[in-house]
mmCIF file of the C-alpha atoms, coordinates in Angstrom:
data_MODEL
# 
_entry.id   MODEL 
# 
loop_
_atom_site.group_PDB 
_atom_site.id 
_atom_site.type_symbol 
_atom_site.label_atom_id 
_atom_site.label_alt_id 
_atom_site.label_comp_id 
_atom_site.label_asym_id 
_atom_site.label_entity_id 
_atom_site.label_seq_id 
_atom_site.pdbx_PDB_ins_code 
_atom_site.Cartn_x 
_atom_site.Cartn_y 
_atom_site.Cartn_z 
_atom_site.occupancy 
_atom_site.B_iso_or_equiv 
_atom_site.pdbx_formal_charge 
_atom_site.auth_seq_id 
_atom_site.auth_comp_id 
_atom_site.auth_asym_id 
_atom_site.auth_atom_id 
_atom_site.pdbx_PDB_model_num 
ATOM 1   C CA . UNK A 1 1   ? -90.533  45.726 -228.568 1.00 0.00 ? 1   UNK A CA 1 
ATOM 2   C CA . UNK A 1 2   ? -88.677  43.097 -226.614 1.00 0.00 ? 2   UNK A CA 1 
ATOM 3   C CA . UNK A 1 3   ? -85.190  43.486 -225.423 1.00 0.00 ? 3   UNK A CA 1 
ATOM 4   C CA . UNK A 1 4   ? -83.091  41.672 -222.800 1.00 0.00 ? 4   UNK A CA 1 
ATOM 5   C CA . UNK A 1 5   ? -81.142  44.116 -220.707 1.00 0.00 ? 5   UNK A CA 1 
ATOM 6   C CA . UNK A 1 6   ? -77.489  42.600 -219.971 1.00 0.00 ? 6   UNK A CA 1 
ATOM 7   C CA . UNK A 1 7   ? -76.284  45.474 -218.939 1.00 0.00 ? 7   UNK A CA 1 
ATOM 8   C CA . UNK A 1 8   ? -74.977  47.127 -221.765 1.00 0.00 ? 8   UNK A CA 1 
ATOM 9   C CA . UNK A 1 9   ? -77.214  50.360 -223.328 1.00 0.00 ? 9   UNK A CA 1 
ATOM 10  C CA . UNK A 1 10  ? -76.933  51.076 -226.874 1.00 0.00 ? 10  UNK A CA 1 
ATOM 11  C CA . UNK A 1 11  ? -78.734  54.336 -228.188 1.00 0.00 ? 11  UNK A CA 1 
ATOM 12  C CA . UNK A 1 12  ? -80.876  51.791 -230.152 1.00 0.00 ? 12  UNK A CA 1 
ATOM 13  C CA . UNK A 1 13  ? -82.023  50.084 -226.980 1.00 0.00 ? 13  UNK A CA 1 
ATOM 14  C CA . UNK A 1 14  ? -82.478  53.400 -224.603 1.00 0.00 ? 14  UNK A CA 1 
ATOM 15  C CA . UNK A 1 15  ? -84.694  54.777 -227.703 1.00 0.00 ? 15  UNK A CA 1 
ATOM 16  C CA . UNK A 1 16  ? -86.289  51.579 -228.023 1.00 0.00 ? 16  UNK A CA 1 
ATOM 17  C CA . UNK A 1 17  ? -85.497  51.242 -231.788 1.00 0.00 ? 17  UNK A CA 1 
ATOM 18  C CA . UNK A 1 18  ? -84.428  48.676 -234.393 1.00 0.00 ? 18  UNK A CA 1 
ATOM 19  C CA . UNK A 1 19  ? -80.779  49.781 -235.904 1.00 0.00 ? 19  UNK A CA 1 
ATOM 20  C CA . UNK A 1 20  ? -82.686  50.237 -239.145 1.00 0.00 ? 20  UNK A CA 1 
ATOM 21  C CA . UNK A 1 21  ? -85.048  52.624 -237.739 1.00 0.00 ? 21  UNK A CA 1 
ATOM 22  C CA . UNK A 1 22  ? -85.782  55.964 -239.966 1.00 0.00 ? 22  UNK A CA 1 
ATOM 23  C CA . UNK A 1 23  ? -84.807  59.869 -238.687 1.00 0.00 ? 23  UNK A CA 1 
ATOM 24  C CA . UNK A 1 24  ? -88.898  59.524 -238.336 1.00 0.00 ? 24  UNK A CA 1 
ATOM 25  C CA . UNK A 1 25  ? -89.249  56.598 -236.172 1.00 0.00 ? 25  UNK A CA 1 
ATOM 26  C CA . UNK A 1 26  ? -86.089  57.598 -233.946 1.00 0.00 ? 26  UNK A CA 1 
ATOM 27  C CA . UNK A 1 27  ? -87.586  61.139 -233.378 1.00 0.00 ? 27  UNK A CA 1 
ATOM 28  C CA . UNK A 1 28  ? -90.972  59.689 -232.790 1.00 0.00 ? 28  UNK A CA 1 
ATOM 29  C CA . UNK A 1 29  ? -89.473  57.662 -230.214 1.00 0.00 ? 29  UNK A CA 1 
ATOM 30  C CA . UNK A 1 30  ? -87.835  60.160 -228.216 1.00 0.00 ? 30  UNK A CA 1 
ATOM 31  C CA . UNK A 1 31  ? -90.857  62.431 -228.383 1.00 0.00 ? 31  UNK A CA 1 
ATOM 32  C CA . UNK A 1 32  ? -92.438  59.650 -226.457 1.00 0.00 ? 32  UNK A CA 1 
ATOM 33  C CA . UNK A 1 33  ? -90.230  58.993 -223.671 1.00 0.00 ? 33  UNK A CA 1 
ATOM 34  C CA . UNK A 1 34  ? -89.494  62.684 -222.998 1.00 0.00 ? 34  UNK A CA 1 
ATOM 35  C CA . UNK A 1 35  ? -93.471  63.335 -223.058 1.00 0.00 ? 35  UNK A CA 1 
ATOM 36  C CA . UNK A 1 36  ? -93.446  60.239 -220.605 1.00 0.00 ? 36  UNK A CA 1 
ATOM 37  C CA . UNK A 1 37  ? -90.463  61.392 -218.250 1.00 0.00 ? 37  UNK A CA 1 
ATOM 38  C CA . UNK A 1 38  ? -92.017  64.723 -218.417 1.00 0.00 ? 38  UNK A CA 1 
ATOM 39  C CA . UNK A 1 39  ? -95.579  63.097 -217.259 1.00 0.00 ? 39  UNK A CA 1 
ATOM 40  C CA . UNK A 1 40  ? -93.167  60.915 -214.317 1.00 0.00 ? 40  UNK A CA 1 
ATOM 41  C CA . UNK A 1 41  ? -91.640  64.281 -213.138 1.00 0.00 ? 41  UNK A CA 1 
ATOM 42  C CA . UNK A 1 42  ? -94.673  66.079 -212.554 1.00 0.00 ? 42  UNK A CA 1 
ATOM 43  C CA . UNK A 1 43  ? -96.505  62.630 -210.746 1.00 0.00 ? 43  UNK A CA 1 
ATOM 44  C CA . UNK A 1 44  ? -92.667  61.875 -209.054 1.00 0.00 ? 44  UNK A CA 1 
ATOM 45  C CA . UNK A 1 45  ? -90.951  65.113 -207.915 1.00 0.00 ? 45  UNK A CA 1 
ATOM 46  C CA . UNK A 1 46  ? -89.079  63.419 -205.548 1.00 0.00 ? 46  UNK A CA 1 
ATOM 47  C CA . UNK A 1 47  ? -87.604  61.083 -208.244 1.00 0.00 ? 47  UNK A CA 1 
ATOM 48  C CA . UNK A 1 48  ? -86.850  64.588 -210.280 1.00 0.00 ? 48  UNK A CA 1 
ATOM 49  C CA . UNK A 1 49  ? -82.978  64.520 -210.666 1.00 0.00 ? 49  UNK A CA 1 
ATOM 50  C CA . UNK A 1 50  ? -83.140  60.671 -211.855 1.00 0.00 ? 50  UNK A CA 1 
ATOM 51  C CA . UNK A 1 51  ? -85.565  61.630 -214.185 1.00 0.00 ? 51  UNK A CA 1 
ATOM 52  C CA . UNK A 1 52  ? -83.752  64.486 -215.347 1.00 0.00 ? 52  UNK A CA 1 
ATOM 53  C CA . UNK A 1 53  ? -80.972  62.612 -215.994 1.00 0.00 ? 53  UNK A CA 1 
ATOM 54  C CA . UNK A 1 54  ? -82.805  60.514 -218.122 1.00 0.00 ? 54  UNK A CA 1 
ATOM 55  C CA . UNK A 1 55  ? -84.195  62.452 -220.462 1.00 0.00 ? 55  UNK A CA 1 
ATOM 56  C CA . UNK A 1 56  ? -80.695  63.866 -220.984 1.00 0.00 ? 56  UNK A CA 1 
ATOM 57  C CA . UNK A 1 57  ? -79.104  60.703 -221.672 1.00 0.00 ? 57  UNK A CA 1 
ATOM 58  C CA . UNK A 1 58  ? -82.584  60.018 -224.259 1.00 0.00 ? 58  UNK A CA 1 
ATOM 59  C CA . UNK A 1 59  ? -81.975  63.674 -225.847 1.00 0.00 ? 59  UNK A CA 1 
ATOM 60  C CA . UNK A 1 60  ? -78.072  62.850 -226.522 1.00 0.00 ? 60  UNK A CA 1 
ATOM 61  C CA . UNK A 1 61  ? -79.167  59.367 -227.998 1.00 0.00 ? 61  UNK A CA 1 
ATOM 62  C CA . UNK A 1 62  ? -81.535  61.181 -230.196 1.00 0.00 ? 62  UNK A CA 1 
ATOM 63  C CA . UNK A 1 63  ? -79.580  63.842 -231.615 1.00 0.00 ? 63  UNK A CA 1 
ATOM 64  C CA . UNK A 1 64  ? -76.448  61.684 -232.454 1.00 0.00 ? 64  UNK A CA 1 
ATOM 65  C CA . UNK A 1 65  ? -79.005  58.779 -234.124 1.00 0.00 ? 65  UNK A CA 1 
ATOM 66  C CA . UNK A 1 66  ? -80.865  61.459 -236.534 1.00 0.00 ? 66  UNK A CA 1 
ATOM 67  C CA . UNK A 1 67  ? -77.795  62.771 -238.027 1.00 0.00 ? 67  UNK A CA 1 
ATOM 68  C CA . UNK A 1 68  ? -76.595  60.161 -240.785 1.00 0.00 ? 68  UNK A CA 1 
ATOM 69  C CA . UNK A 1 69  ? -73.000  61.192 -240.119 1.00 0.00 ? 69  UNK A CA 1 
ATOM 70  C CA . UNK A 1 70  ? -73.037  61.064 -236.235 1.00 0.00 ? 70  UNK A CA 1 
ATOM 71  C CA . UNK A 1 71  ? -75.330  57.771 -236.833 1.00 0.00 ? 71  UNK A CA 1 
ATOM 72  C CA . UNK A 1 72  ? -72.863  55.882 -238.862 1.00 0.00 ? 72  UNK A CA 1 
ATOM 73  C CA . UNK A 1 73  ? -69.654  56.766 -236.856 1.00 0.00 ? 73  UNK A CA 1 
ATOM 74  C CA . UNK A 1 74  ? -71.459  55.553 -233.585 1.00 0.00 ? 74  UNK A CA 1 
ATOM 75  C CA . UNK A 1 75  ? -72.536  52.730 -235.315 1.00 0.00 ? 75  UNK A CA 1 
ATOM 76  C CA . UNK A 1 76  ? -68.734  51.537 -236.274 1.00 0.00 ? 76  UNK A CA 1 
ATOM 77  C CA . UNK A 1 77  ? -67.657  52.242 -233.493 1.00 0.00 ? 77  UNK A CA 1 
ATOM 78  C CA . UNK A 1 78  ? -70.503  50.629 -231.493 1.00 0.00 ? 78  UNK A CA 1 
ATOM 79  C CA . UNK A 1 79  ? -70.584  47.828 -233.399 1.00 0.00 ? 79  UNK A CA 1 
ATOM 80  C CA . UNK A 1 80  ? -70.549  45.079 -230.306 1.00 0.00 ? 80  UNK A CA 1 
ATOM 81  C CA . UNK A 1 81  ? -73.827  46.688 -229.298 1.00 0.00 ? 81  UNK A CA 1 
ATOM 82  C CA . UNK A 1 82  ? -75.635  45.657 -232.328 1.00 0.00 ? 82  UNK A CA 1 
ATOM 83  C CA . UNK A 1 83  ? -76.209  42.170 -230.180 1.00 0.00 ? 83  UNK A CA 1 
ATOM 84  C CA . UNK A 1 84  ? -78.141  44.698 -227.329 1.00 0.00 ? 84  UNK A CA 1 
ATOM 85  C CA . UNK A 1 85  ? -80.471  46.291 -229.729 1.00 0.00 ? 85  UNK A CA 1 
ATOM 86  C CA . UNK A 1 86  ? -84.406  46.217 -229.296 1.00 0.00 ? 86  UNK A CA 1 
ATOM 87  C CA . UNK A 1 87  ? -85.896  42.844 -231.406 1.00 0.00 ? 87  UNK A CA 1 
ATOM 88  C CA . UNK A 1 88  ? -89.224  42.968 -232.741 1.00 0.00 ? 88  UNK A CA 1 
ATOM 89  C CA . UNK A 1 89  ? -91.618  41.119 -230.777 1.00 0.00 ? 89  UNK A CA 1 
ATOM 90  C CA . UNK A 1 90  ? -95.282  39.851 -231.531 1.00 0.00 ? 90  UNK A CA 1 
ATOM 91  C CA . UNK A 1 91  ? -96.797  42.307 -229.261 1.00 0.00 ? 91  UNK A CA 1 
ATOM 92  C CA . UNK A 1 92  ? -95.001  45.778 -227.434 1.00 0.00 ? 92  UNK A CA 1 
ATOM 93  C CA . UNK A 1 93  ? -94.085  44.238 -224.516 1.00 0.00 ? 93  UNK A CA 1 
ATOM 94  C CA . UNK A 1 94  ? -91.602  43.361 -221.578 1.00 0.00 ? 94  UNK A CA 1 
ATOM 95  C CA . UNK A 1 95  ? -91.033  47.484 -221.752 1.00 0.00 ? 95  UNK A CA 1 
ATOM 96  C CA . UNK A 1 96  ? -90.393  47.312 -217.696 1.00 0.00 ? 96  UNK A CA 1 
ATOM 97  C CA . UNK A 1 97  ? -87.154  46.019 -216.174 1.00 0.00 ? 97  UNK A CA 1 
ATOM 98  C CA . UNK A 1 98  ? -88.719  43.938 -213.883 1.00 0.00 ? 98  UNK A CA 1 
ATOM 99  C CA . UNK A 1 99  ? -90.919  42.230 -216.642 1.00 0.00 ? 99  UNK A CA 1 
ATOM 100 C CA . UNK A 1 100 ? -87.898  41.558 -218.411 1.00 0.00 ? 100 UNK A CA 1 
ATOM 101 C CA . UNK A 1 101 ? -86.456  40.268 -215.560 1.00 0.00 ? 101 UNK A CA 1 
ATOM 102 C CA . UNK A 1 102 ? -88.688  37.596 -214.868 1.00 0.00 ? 102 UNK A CA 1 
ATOM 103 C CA . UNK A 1 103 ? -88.912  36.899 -218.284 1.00 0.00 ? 103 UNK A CA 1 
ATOM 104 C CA . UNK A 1 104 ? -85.498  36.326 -218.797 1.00 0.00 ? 104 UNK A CA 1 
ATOM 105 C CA . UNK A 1 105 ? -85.111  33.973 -215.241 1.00 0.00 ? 105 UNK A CA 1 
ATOM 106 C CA . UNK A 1 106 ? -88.032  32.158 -216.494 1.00 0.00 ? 106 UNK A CA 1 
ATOM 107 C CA . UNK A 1 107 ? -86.288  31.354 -219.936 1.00 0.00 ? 107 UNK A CA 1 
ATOM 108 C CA . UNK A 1 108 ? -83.212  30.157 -217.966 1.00 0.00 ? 108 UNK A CA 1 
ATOM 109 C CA . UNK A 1 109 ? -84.894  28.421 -215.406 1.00 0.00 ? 109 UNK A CA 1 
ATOM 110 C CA . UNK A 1 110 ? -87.038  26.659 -218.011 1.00 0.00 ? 110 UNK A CA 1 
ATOM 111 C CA . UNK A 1 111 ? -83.658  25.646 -219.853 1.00 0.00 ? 111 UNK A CA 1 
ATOM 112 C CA . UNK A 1 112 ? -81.574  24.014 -216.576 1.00 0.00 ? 112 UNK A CA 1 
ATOM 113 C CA . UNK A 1 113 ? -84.678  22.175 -215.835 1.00 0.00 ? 113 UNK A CA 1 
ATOM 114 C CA . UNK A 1 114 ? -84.138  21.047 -219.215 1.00 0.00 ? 114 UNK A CA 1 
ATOM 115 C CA . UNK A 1 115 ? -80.793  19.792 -218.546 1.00 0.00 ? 115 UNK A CA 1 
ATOM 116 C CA . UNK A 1 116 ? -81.170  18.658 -215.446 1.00 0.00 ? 116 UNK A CA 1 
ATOM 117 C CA . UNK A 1 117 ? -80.609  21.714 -212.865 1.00 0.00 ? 117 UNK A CA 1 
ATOM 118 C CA . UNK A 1 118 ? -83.417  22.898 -210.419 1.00 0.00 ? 118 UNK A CA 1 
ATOM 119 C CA . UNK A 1 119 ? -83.136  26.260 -209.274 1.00 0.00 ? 119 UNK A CA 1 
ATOM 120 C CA . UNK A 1 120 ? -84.924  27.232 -206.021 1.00 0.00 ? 120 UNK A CA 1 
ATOM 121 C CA . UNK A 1 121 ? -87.808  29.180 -206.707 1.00 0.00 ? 121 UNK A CA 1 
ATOM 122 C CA . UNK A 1 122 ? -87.350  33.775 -206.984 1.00 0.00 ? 122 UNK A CA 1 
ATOM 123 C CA . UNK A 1 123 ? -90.117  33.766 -204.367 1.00 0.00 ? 123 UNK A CA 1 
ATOM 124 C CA . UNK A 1 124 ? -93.126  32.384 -201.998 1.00 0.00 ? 124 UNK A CA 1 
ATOM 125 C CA . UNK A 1 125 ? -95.103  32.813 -205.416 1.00 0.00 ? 125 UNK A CA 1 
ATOM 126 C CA . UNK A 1 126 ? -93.624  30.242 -207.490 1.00 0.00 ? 126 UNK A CA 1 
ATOM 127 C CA . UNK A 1 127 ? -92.982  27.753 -204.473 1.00 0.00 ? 127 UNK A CA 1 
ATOM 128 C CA . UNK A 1 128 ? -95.074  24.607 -204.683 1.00 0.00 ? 128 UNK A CA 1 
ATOM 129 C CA . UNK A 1 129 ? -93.377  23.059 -202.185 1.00 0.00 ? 129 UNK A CA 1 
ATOM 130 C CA . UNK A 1 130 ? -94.460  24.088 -198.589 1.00 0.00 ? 130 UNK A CA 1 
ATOM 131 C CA . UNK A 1 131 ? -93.368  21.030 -196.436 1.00 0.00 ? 131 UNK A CA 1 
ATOM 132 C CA . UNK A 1 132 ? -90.943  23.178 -195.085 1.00 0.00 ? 132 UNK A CA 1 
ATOM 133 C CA . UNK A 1 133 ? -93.315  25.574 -193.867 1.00 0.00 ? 133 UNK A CA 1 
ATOM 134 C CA . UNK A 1 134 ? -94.247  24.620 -190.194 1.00 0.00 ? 134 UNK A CA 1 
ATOM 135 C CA . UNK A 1 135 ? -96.961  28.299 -189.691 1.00 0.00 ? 135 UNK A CA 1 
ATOM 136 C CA . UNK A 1 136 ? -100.272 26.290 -189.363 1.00 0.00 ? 136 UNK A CA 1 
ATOM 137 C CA . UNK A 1 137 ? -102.676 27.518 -192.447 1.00 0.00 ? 137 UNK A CA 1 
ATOM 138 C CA . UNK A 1 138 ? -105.984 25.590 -192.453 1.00 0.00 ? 138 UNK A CA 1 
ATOM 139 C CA . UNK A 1 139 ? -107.138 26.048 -196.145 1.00 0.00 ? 139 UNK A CA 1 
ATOM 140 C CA . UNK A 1 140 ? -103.161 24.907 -197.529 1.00 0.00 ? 140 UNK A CA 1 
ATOM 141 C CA . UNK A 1 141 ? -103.139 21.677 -194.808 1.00 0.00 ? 141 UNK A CA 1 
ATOM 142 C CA . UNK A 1 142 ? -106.691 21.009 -196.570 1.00 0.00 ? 142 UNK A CA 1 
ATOM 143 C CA . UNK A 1 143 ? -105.209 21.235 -199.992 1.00 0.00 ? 143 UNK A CA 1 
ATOM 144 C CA . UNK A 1 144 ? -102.050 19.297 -199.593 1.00 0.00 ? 144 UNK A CA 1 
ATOM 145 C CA . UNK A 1 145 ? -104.168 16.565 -197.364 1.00 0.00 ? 145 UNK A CA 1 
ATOM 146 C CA . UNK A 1 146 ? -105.824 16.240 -201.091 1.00 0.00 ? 146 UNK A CA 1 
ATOM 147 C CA . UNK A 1 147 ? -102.830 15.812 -202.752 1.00 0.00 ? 147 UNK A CA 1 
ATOM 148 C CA . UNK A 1 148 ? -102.989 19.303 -204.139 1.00 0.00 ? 148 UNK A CA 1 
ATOM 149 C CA . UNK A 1 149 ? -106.810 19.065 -205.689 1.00 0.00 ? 149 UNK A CA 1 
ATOM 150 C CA . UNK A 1 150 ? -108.908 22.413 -205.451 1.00 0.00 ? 150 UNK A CA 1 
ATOM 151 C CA . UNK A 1 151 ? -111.896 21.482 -203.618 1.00 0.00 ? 151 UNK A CA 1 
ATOM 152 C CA . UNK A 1 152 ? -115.122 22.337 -205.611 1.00 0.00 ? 152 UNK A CA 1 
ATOM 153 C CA . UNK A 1 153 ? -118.387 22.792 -204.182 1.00 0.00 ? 153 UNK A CA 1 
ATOM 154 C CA . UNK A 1 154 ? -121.612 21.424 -205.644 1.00 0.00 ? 154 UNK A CA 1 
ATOM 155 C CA . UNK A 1 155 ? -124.994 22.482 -204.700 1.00 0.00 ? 155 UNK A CA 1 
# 
């Protein structure tokens, strides 16, 4: 599942399922996170009351999604969440923050360079240039002598 996180949680998007999901597939899903909070706890006891606070929000999303009537009111009156609901992707991914993160700054990065904006690189790793950069390094002086060419070795 791919979702962009803006900020705003719907019970959809904390269960990690389409609006149209079954009873089935919403109870599956919170099965799965509480078995995985539960695994987190135990590996993360220091992380315990974050955790448990979790799996409480997860457990109220849950119960008011599987019951048509509580489903349907939340759903009318939740209805500008619908835009911050879990999308089908072609493979389950982007389930971190962090992933979709970078994802997400990639996407709008890739569009302003589109129209014209740069943006300054998120960090040393997607810098290319390094003219700035005064620390002597042998092996990058090397590379941008050859005009950025990797040097291959024959033998």
């Amino acid at each position: 599942m791919f979702m962009i996180d803006l900020g705003a949680e719907s019970y959809y998007s904390v269960l990690g399922v389409t609006p149209n999901a079954t009873a089935a597939q919403i109870r599956q899903a919170r099965d799965g996170l509480i078995r995985e909070l539960r695994t987190r706890q135990r590996r993360e006891p220091t992380r315990r009351g974050e955790l448990d606070e979790r799996q409480r929000v997860i457990n109220a999303a849950g119960e008011e999604l599987v019951r048509p009537a509580r489903r349907a009111q939340y759903d009318q009156e939740n209805a500008h969440l619908r835009f911050f609901t879990v999308r089908p992707a072609a493979a389950p991914m982007f389930t971190d923050h962090a992933d979709r993160t970078a994802v997400l700054h990639h996407a709008l990065r890739d569009h302003l360079a589109s129209q014209g904006v740069e943006l300054p690189p998120l960090s040393d790793v997607d810098r290319t240039d390094f003219t700035a950069d005064h620390s002597p390094n042998r092996l990058l002086d090397e590379l941008l002598a050859q005009g950025g060419r990797q040097c291959h070795s024959t033998k």
